[in-house]
Amino acid sequence: MPFLRNRPLVLFACLFCTSVFAAEIKVIQPYVNVTRANDLSASVYAQLVNNTKEDRYLVAAQTDAASKAELRTVVSRGSANETRNAPFFRVPPQSTLELSPSTQHIVLLGLIKPLEKNDHINVTLIFKDGQKVPVRVPVTFLITDFMHMKAKNTE
């Protein structure tokens, strides 16, 4: 078995391939927004960077923090916006897809326990090609809720 004689070279090649594969999709500045402390749902936002020369398709998300995770997109309906389920999010080659409240995002339904500021949850992004990208996501609150809590405490 000639490849065993070159163990360091084989190990280096394996590590290189793993790091290149892992760098295909980068997740930048992920966060979970909770609107109220006792909400049973929350939204996940981030920037997805596609470092490949091909389209990448996010088709699902999983977390142990909620019973269900859905991909959602915002559609304009006249003067109002409507949120709909999306079958996938396309991340164009050599570009960034912004997951935000006004565009595409991930909604967590049936939270297992209330999320608290400064907590973290684990979310796995699942792509059409089978790649799974684990992400540790910090929990934040909307500023309007902070202002509401502050006003309520001063009454």
CSV table of N, CA and C in Angstrom, one decimal:
chain,number,residue,atom,x,y,z
A,1,MET,N,0.8,-1.2,0.0
A,1,MET,CA,0.0,0.0,0.0
A,1,MET,C,0.9,1.2,0.0
A,2,PRO,N,1.2,1.8,-1.2
A,2,PRO,CA,2.1,2.9,-1.3
A,2,PRO,C,1.5,4.2,-0.6
A,3,PHE,N,0.2,4.4,-0.6
A,3,PHE,CA,-0.3,5.6,0.0
A,3,PHE,C,0.0,5.7,1.5
A,4,LEU,N,0.2,4.5,2.2
A,4,LEU,CA,0.5,4.6,3.6
A,4,LEU,C,1.9,5.1,3.9
A,5,ARG,N,2.8,5.0,3.0
A,5,ARG,CA,4.1,5.5,3.1
A,5,ARG,C,4.1,7.0,3.2
A,6,ASN,N,3.1,7.6,2.5
A,6,ASN,CA,3.0,9.1,2.5
A,6,ASN,C,1.9,9.6,3.4
A,7,ARG,N,1.8,9.0,4.6
A,7,ARG,CA,0.8,9.5,5.5
A,7,ARG,C,0.7,11.0,5.7
A,8,PRO,N,1.8,11.7,6.0
A,8,PRO,CA,1.7,13.1,6.1
A,8,PRO,C,1.1,13.8,4.9
A,9,LEU,N,1.5,13.4,3.7
A,9,LEU,CA,0.9,14.0,2.5
A,9,LEU,C,-0.5,13.7,2.4
A,10,VAL,N,-1.0,12.5,2.7
A,10,VAL,CA,-2.4,12.1,2.6
A,10,VAL,C,-3.2,12.9,3.6
A,11,LEU,N,-2.7,13.0,4.8
A,11,LEU,CA,-3.4,13.7,5.9
A,11,LEU,C,-3.5,15.2,5.5
A,12,PHE,N,-2.4,15.8,4.9
A,12,PHE,CA,-2.5,17.2,4.5
A,12,PHE,C,-3.5,17.4,3.4
A,13,ALA,N,-3.6,16.4,2.4
A,13,ALA,CA,-4.5,16.5,1.3
A,13,ALA,C,-6.0,16.5,1.9
A,14,CYS,N,-6.2,15.6,2.8
A,14,CYS,CA,-7.5,15.4,3.4
A,14,CYS,C,-8.0,16.7,4.1
A,15,LEU,N,-7.1,17.3,4.9
A,15,LEU,CA,-7.3,18.5,5.6
A,15,LEU,C,-7.6,19.7,4.7
A,16,PHE,N,-6.8,19.7,3.6
A,16,PHE,CA,-7.0,20.8,2.6
A,16,PHE,C,-8.3,20.7,1.9
A,17,CYS,N,-8.7,19.5,1.5
A,17,CYS,CA,-10.0,19.3,0.9
A,17,CYS,C,-11.2,19.6,1.8
A,18,THR,N,-11.1,19.3,3.1
A,18,THR,CA,-12.1,19.6,4.1
A,18,THR,C,-12.2,21.1,4.2
A,19,SER,N,-11.1,21.8,4.4
A,19,SER,CA,-11.2,23.2,4.6
A,19,SER,C,-11.7,24.0,3.3
A,20,VAL,N,-11.4,23.5,2.2
A,20,VAL,CA,-11.9,24.1,0.9
A,20,VAL,C,-13.4,23.9,0.9
A,21,PHE,N,-13.9,22.7,1.2
A,21,PHE,CA,-15.3,22.4,1.1
A,21,PHE,C,-16.0,23.2,2.1
A,22,ALA,N,-15.5,23.4,3.3
A,22,ALA,CA,-16.2,24.1,4.4
A,22,ALA,C,-16.2,25.6,4.0
A,23,ALA,N,-15.3,26.1,3.2
A,23,ALA,CA,-15.2,27.5,2.9
A,23,ALA,C,-16.2,27.9,1.7
A,24,GLU,N,-16.8,26.9,1.1
A,24,GLU,CA,-17.7,27.2,0.0
A,24,GLU,C,-18.8,28.1,0.3
A,25,ILE,N,-19.4,27.9,1.5
A,25,ILE,CA,-20.4,28.7,2.0
A,25,ILE,C,-20.0,29.2,3.4
A,26,LYS,N,-19.9,30.5,3.5
A,26,LYS,CA,-19.6,31.2,4.8
A,26,LYS,C,-20.8,31.8,5.4
A,27,VAL,N,-21.0,31.8,6.7
A,27,VAL,CA,-22.1,32.5,7.3
A,27,VAL,C,-21.6,33.6,8.1
A,28,ILE,N,-22.0,34.8,7.8
A,28,ILE,CA,-21.4,36.0,8.5
A,28,ILE,C,-22.5,36.7,9.3
A,29,GLN,N,-22.2,37.1,10.5
A,29,GLN,CA,-23.1,37.8,11.4
A,29,GLN,C,-24.5,37.2,11.6
A,30,PRO,N,-24.5,36.0,12.0
A,30,PRO,CA,-25.9,35.4,12.2
A,30,PRO,C,-26.4,35.9,13.5
A,31,TYR,N,-27.7,36.0,13.6
A,31,TYR,CA,-28.4,36.4,14.9
A,31,TYR,C,-29.8,35.9,14.8
A,32,VAL,N,-30.4,35.7,16.0
A,32,VAL,CA,-31.8,35.3,16.1
A,32,VAL,C,-32.5,36.5,16.8
A,33,ASN,N,-33.6,37.0,16.2
A,33,ASN,CA,-34.3,38.1,16.7
A,33,ASN,C,-35.6,37.5,17.4
A,34,VAL,N,-35.8,37.9,18.7
A,34,VAL,CA,-37.0,37.6,19.4
A,34,VAL,C,-37.7,38.9,19.7
A,35,THR,N,-39.0,38.9,19.3
A,35,THR,CA,-39.8,40.1,19.5
A,35,THR,C,-40.3,40.3,20.9
A,36,ARG,N,-40.6,39.2,21.6
A,36,ARG,CA,-41.0,39.3,23.0
A,36,ARG,C,-40.5,38.1,23.7
A,37,ALA,N,-40.2,38.3,25.0
A,37,ALA,CA,-39.5,37.2,25.8
A,37,ALA,C,-40.3,35.9,25.8
A,38,ASN,N,-41.6,35.9,25.7
A,38,ASN,CA,-42.4,34.7,25.7
A,38,ASN,C,-42.9,34.2,24.4
A,39,ASP,N,-42.4,34.8,23.3
A,39,ASP,CA,-42.8,34.3,22.0
A,39,ASP,C,-42.4,32.9,21.7
A,40,LEU,N,-43.3,32.2,20.9
A,40,LEU,CA,-43.0,30.8,20.6
A,40,LEU,C,-42.4,30.7,19.2
A,41,SER,N,-42.0,31.9,18.6
A,41,SER,CA,-41.3,31.9,17.4
A,41,SER,C,-40.2,32.9,17.4
A,42,ALA,N,-39.3,32.8,16.5
A,42,ALA,CA,-38.2,33.7,16.3
A,42,ALA,C,-37.7,33.7,14.9
A,43,SER,N,-36.9,34.7,14.5
A,43,SER,CA,-36.4,34.7,13.1
A,43,SER,C,-34.9,34.7,13.1
A,44,VAL,N,-34.3,34.0,12.2
A,44,VAL,CA,-32.8,33.9,12.0
A,44,VAL,C,-32.4,34.7,10.8
A,45,TYR,N,-31.4,35.6,11.0
A,45,TYR,CA,-30.9,36.4,10.0
A,45,TYR,C,-29.3,36.2,9.9
A,46,ALA,N,-28.8,36.5,8.7
A,46,ALA,CA,-27.3,36.3,8.5
A,46,ALA,C,-27.0,36.7,7.1
A,47,GLN,N,-25.7,36.7,6.8
A,47,GLN,CA,-25.3,36.8,5.4
A,47,GLN,C,-24.7,35.5,5.0
A,48,LEU,N,-25.1,35.0,3.8
A,48,LEU,CA,-24.6,33.7,3.3
A,48,LEU,C,-23.7,34.1,2.1
A,49,VAL,N,-22.4,33.7,2.2
A,49,VAL,CA,-21.4,34.1,1.2
A,49,VAL,C,-21.1,32.8,0.4
A,50,ASN,N,-21.3,32.8,-0.9
A,50,ASN,CA,-21.0,31.7,-1.8
A,50,ASN,C,-19.7,32.0,-2.4
A,51,ASN,N,-18.7,31.2,-2.1
A,51,ASN,CA,-17.4,31.4,-2.6
A,51,ASN,C,-17.1,30.5,-3.8
A,52,THR,N,-18.2,29.8,-4.4
A,52,THR,CA,-18.0,28.9,-5.5
A,52,THR,C,-18.3,29.6,-6.8
A,53,LYS,N,-18.2,28.9,-7.9
A,53,LYS,CA,-18.6,29.5,-9.2
A,53,LYS,C,-19.9,28.9,-9.7
A,54,GLU,N,-20.7,28.3,-8.7
A,54,GLU,CA,-22.0,27.8,-9.1
A,54,GLU,C,-23.0,28.3,-8.1
A,55,ASP,N,-24.3,28.3,-8.5
A,55,ASP,CA,-25.4,28.6,-7.6
A,55,ASP,C,-25.4,27.6,-6.5
A,56,ARG,N,-25.7,28.0,-5.3
A,56,ARG,CA,-26.0,27.2,-4.2
A,56,ARG,C,-27.4,27.4,-3.7
A,57,TYR,N,-28.0,26.4,-3.3
A,57,TYR,CA,-29.4,26.5,-2.9
A,57,TYR,C,-29.6,26.0,-1.4
A,58,LEU,N,-30.0,26.9,-0.5
A,58,LEU,CA,-30.4,26.6,0.8
A,58,LEU,C,-31.8,26.0,0.8
A,59,VAL,N,-32.0,24.8,1.2
A,59,VAL,CA,-33.3,24.1,1.0
A,59,VAL,C,-34.0,23.9,2.4
A,60,ALA,N,-33.2,23.9,3.5
A,60,ALA,CA,-33.8,23.7,4.8
A,60,ALA,C,-32.9,24.2,5.9
A,61,ALA,N,-33.4,24.2,7.1
A,61,ALA,CA,-32.7,24.5,8.3
A,61,ALA,C,-33.2,23.7,9.4
A,62,GLN,N,-32.3,23.3,10.3
A,62,GLN,CA,-32.7,22.5,11.5
A,62,GLN,C,-32.1,23.1,12.7
A,63,THR,N,-32.8,22.9,13.8
A,63,THR,CA,-32.3,23.4,15.1
A,63,THR,C,-33.0,22.6,16.2
A,64,ASP,N,-32.3,22.4,17.3
A,64,ASP,CA,-32.9,21.8,18.5
A,64,ASP,C,-33.6,22.8,19.4
A,65,ALA,N,-33.6,24.1,19.0
A,65,ALA,CA,-34.2,25.1,19.8
A,65,ALA,C,-35.7,25.3,19.5
A,66,ALA,N,-36.2,24.6,18.4
A,66,ALA,CA,-37.6,24.8,18.0
A,66,ALA,C,-38.1,23.5,17.3
A,67,SER,N,-39.4,23.3,17.3
A,67,SER,CA,-39.9,22.1,16.7
A,67,SER,C,-39.9,22.1,15.2
A,68,LYS,N,-39.8,23.4,14.6
A,68,LYS,CA,-39.8,23.5,13.2
A,68,LYS,C,-39.0,24.7,12.7
A,69,ALA,N,-38.3,24.6,11.6
A,69,ALA,CA,-37.7,25.8,11.0
A,69,ALA,C,-38.2,25.9,9.5
A,70,GLU,N,-38.6,27.1,9.2
A,70,GLU,CA,-39.1,27.3,7.8
A,70,GLU,C,-38.3,28.4,7.1
A,71,LEU,N,-38.1,28.2,5.8
A,71,LEU,CA,-37.6,29.3,5.0
A,71,LEU,C,-38.7,30.2,4.6
A,72,ARG,N,-38.6,31.5,4.7
A,72,ARG,CA,-39.7,32.4,4.4
A,72,ARG,C,-39.1,33.5,3.5
A,73,THR,N,-40.0,34.1,2.7
A,73,THR,CA,-39.6,35.2,1.8
A,73,THR,C,-40.7,36.3,2.0
A,74,VAL,N,-40.3,37.5,1.9
A,74,VAL,CA,-41.3,38.6,2.0
A,74,VAL,C,-41.7,39.1,0.6
A,75,VAL,N,-43.0,39.2,0.4
A,75,VAL,CA,-43.6,39.6,-0.9
A,75,VAL,C,-44.4,40.8,-0.7
A,76,SER,N,-44.2,41.8,-1.6
A,76,SER,CA,-45.0,43.1,-1.5
A,76,SER,C,-46.3,42.9,-2.1
A,77,ARG,N,-47.4,43.3,-1.3
A,77,ARG,CA,-48.7,43.2,-1.8
A,77,ARG,C,-49.3,44.6,-1.7
A,78,GLY,N,-49.1,45.5,-2.7
A,78,GLY,CA,-49.5,46.8,-2.6
A,78,GLY,C,-48.7,47.6,-1.6
A,79,SER,N,-49.4,48.1,-0.6
A,79,SER,CA,-48.7,48.9,0.5
A,79,SER,C,-48.3,48.0,1.6
A,80,ALA,N,-48.6,46.7,1.6
A,80,ALA,CA,-48.3,45.8,2.7
A,80,ALA,C,-47.3,44.8,2.2
A,81,ASN,N,-46.6,44.2,3.2
A,81,ASN,CA,-45.8,43.1,2.9
A,81,ASN,C,-46.4,41.8,3.5
A,82,GLU,N,-46.2,40.7,2.8
A,82,GLU,CA,-46.7,39.4,3.2
A,82,GLU,C,-45.5,38.4,3.3
A,83,THR,N,-45.5,37.6,4.3
A,83,THR,CA,-44.5,36.5,4.4
A,83,THR,C,-45.0,35.2,3.9
A,84,ARG,N,-44.2,34.5,3.0
A,84,ARG,CA,-44.6,33.2,2.5
A,84,ARG,C,-43.5,32.2,2.7
A,85,ASN,N,-43.9,30.9,2.7
A,85,ASN,CA,-42.9,29.9,2.7
A,85,ASN,C,-42.2,29.9,1.4
A,86,ALA,N,-40.9,29.6,1.4
A,86,ALA,CA,-40.1,29.5,0.2
A,86,ALA,C,-39.5,28.1,0.1
A,87,PRO,N,-39.5,27.5,-1.0
A,87,PRO,CA,-38.9,26.1,-1.2
A,87,PRO,C,-37.4,26.1,-1.1
A,88,PHE,N,-36.7,27.3,-1.4
A,88,PHE,CA,-35.3,27.4,-1.3
A,88,PHE,C,-34.9,28.8,-1.4
A,89,PHE,N,-33.6,29.1,-1.0
A,89,PHE,CA,-33.0,30.4,-1.2
A,89,PHE,C,-31.8,30.2,-2.1
A,90,ARG,N,-31.8,30.9,-3.2
A,90,ARG,CA,-30.6,30.8,-4.2
A,90,ARG,C,-29.5,31.8,-3.7
A,91,VAL,N,-28.3,31.2,-3.6
A,91,VAL,CA,-27.1,32.0,-3.3
A,91,VAL,C,-26.3,32.0,-4.6
A,92,PRO,N,-26.3,33.2,-5.3
A,92,PRO,CA,-25.6,33.2,-6.6
A,92,PRO,C,-24.1,33.0,-6.4
A,93,PRO,N,-23.4,32.6,-7.5
A,93,PRO,CA,-21.9,32.4,-7.4
A,93,PRO,C,-21.2,33.6,-7.0
A,94,GLN,N,-20.1,33.5,-6.2
A,94,GLN,CA,-19.3,34.6,-5.9
A,94,GLN,C,-20.0,35.8,-5.4
A,95,SER,N,-21.1,35.6,-4.6
A,95,SER,CA,-21.9,36.7,-4.0
A,95,SER,C,-22.4,36.3,-2.7
A,96,THR,N,-23.1,37.3,-2.1
A,96,THR,CA,-23.7,37.2,-0.8
A,96,THR,C,-25.2,37.4,-0.8
A,97,LEU,N,-25.9,36.5,-0.1
A,97,LEU,CA,-27.3,36.6,0.1
A,97,LEU,C,-27.6,37.1,1.5
A,98,GLU,N,-28.3,38.1,1.6
A,98,GLU,CA,-28.7,38.7,2.9
A,98,GLU,C,-30.0,38.1,3.4
A,99,LEU,N,-30.0,37.5,4.6
A,99,LEU,CA,-31.2,37.0,5.2
A,99,LEU,C,-31.6,38.2,6.2
A,100,SER,N,-32.7,38.8,5.9
A,100,SER,CA,-33.1,40.0,6.7
A,100,SER,C,-34.6,40.0,6.9
A,101,PRO,N,-35.1,40.9,7.8
A,101,PRO,CA,-36.5,40.9,8.0
A,101,PRO,C,-37.3,41.3,6.8
A,102,SER,N,-36.7,42.1,5.9
A,102,SER,CA,-37.5,42.6,4.7
A,102,SER,C,-37.3,41.7,3.5
A,103,THR,N,-36.5,40.7,3.6
A,103,THR,CA,-36.3,39.8,2.4
A,103,THR,C,-36.5,38.3,2.8
A,104,GLN,N,-35.5,37.5,2.5
A,104,GLN,CA,-35.6,36.1,2.9
A,104,GLN,C,-35.1,36.0,4.4
A,105,HIS,N,-35.6,35.0,5.1
A,105,HIS,CA,-35.1,34.7,6.4
A,105,HIS,C,-35.6,33.3,6.9
A,106,ILE,N,-35.1,32.9,8.0
A,106,ILE,CA,-35.5,31.6,8.6
A,106,ILE,C,-36.4,31.8,9.8
A,107,VAL,N,-37.5,31.2,9.8
A,107,VAL,CA,-38.4,31.3,11.0
A,107,VAL,C,-38.4,30.1,11.8
A,108,LEU,N,-38.2,30.2,13.1
A,108,LEU,CA,-38.2,29.1,14.0
A,108,LEU,C,-39.6,29.1,14.7
A,109,LEU,N,-40.3,28.0,14.6
A,109,LEU,CA,-41.7,27.8,15.1
A,109,LEU,C,-41.7,26.8,16.3
A,110,GLY,N,-42.4,27.1,17.3
A,110,GLY,CA,-42.5,26.1,18.4
A,110,GLY,C,-41.2,26.1,19.2
A,111,LEU,N,-40.8,27.2,19.7
A,111,LEU,CA,-39.6,27.2,20.5
A,111,LEU,C,-39.7,26.3,21.6
A,112,ILE,N,-38.6,25.5,21.9
A,112,ILE,CA,-38.7,24.5,23.0
A,112,ILE,C,-38.7,25.2,24.3
A,113,LYS,N,-38.0,26.4,24.4
A,113,LYS,CA,-38.0,27.2,25.6
A,113,LYS,C,-37.8,28.6,25.2
A,114,PRO,N,-38.2,29.6,26.0
A,114,PRO,CA,-38.0,31.0,25.7
A,114,PRO,C,-36.5,31.3,25.5
A,115,LEU,N,-36.3,32.1,24.4
A,115,LEU,CA,-34.9,32.5,24.2
A,115,LEU,C,-34.6,33.8,24.9
A,116,GLU,N,-33.4,33.8,25.5
A,116,GLU,CA,-33.0,35.0,26.2
A,116,GLU,C,-31.8,35.7,25.6
A,117,LYS,N,-31.8,37.0,25.7
A,117,LYS,CA,-30.7,37.8,25.2
A,117,LYS,C,-29.4,37.2,25.7
A,118,ASN,N,-28.4,37.2,24.8
A,118,ASN,CA,-27.0,36.6,25.1
A,118,ASN,C,-26.9,35.1,25.1
A,119,ASP,N,-28.1,34.4,24.9
A,119,ASP,CA,-28.0,33.0,24.7
A,119,ASP,C,-27.5,32.7,23.3
A,120,HIS,N,-27.2,31.5,23.0
A,120,HIS,CA,-26.9,31.0,21.6
A,120,HIS,C,-27.7,29.8,21.3
A,121,ILE,N,-28.1,29.6,20.1
A,121,ILE,CA,-28.7,28.4,19.6
A,121,ILE,C,-27.9,27.8,18.5
A,122,ASN,N,-28.0,26.6,18.2
A,122,ASN,CA,-27.4,25.9,17.1
A,122,ASN,C,-28.4,25.7,16.0
A,123,VAL,N,-28.0,26.2,14.8
A,123,VAL,CA,-28.8,26.0,13.6
A,123,VAL,C,-27.9,25.3,12.5
A,124,THR,N,-28.5,24.4,11.8
A,124,THR,CA,-27.8,23.7,10.7
A,124,THR,C,-28.5,24.1,9.4
A,125,LEU,N,-27.7,24.7,8.5
A,125,LEU,CA,-28.2,25.1,7.2
A,125,LEU,C,-28.0,23.9,6.3
A,126,ILE,N,-29.0,23.5,5.5
A,126,ILE,CA,-28.9,22.3,4.6
A,126,ILE,C,-29.1,22.8,3.2
A,127,PHE,N,-28.1,22.4,2.4
A,127,PHE,CA,-28.1,22.9,1.0
A,127,PHE,C,-28.5,21.7,0.1
A,128,LYS,N,-28.9,22.1,-1.1
A,128,LYS,CA,-29.4,21.1,-2.1
A,128,LYS,C,-28.4,20.0,-2.4
A,129,ASP,N,-27.1,20.3,-2.4
A,129,ASP,CA,-26.1,19.3,-2.7
A,129,ASP,C,-25.8,18.4,-1.5
A,130,GLY,N,-26.5,18.6,-0.4
A,130,GLY,CA,-26.3,17.7,0.8
A,130,GLY,C,-25.4,18.4,1.8
A,131,GLN,N,-24.7,19.5,1.5
A,131,GLN,CA,-23.8,20.1,2.4
A,131,GLN,C,-24.6,20.6,3.6
A,132,LYS,N,-24.1,20.4,4.8
A,132,LYS,CA,-24.7,20.9,6.0
A,132,LYS,C,-23.7,21.9,6.7
A,133,VAL,N,-24.2,23.1,7.0
A,133,VAL,CA,-23.3,24.1,7.6
A,133,VAL,C,-23.9,24.4,9.0
A,134,PRO,N,-23.1,23.9,10.1
A,134,PRO,CA,-23.6,24.2,11.4
A,134,PRO,C,-23.2,25.7,11.8
A,135,VAL,N,-24.1,26.4,12.4
A,135,VAL,CA,-23.9,27.8,12.8
A,135,VAL,C,-24.3,28.0,14.3
A,136,ARG,N,-23.5,28.6,15.0
A,136,ARG,CA,-23.9,29.0,16.4
A,136,ARG,C,-24.4,30.4,16.3
A,137,VAL,N,-25.6,30.6,16.7
A,137,VAL,CA,-26.3,31.9,16.5
A,137,VAL,C,-26.7,32.6,17.8
A,138,PRO,N,-26.2,33.8,18.0
A,138,PRO,CA,-26.5,34.6,19.2
A,138,PRO,C,-28.0,35.1,19.2
A,139,VAL,N,-28.6,35.2,20.3
A,139,VAL,CA,-30.0,35.7,20.5
A,139,VAL,C,-29.9,37.2,20.8
A,140,THR,N,-30.8,37.9,20.1
A,140,THR,CA,-30.9,39.4,20.3
A,140,THR,C,-32.4,39.7,20.5
A,141,PHE,N,-32.7,40.9,20.9
A,141,PHE,CA,-34.1,41.4,21.0
A,141,PHE,C,-34.2,42.6,20.1
A,142,LEU,N,-35.4,42.8,19.6
A,142,LEU,CA,-35.7,44.0,18.9
A,142,LEU,C,-35.6,45.2,19.8
A,143,ILE,N,-35.1,46.3,19.3
A,143,ILE,CA,-35.0,47.6,20.0
A,143,ILE,C,-36.3,48.1,20.5
A,144,THR,N,-37.4,47.9,19.8
A,144,THR,CA,-38.7,48.3,20.2
A,144,THR,C,-39.2,47.6,21.5
A,145,ASP,N,-38.8,46.4,21.6
A,145,ASP,CA,-39.1,45.6,22.8
A,145,ASP,C,-38.3,46.2,24.0
A,146,PHE,N,-37.1,46.5,23.8
A,146,PHE,CA,-36.3,47.0,24.8
A,146,PHE,C,-36.9,48.3,25.3
A,147,MET,N,-37.3,49.2,24.4
A,147,MET,CA,-37.9,50.5,24.7
A,147,MET,C,-39.2,50.2,25.5
A,148,HIS,N,-40.0,49.2,25.0
A,148,HIS,CA,-41.3,48.9,25.7
A,148,HIS,C,-41.0,48.4,27.1
A,149,MET,N,-40.0,47.5,27.3
A,149,MET,CA,-39.7,47.1,28.6
A,149,MET,C,-39.3,48.2,29.5
A,150,LYS,N,-38.5,49.1,29.0
A,150,LYS,CA,-38.0,50.2,29.8
A,150,LYS,C,-39.1,51.1,30.2
A,151,ALA,N,-40.1,51.4,29.3
A,151,ALA,CA,-41.2,52.3,29.6
A,151,ALA,C,-42.1,51.6,30.6
A,152,LYS,N,-42.3,50.3,30.5
A,152,LYS,CA,-43.1,49.6,31.4
A,152,LYS,C,-42.5,49.6,32.8
A,153,ASN,N,-41.2,49.5,32.9
A,153,ASN,CA,-40.5,49.5,34.2
A,153,ASN,C,-40.5,50.9,34.9
A,154,THR,N,-40.7,52.0,34.2
A,154,THR,CA,-40.8,53.3,34.7
A,154,THR,C,-42.2,53.7,35.2
A,155,GLU,N,-43.2,52.9,34.8
A,155,GLU,CA,-44.6,53.3,35.2
A,155,GLU,C,-44.8,53.1,36.7
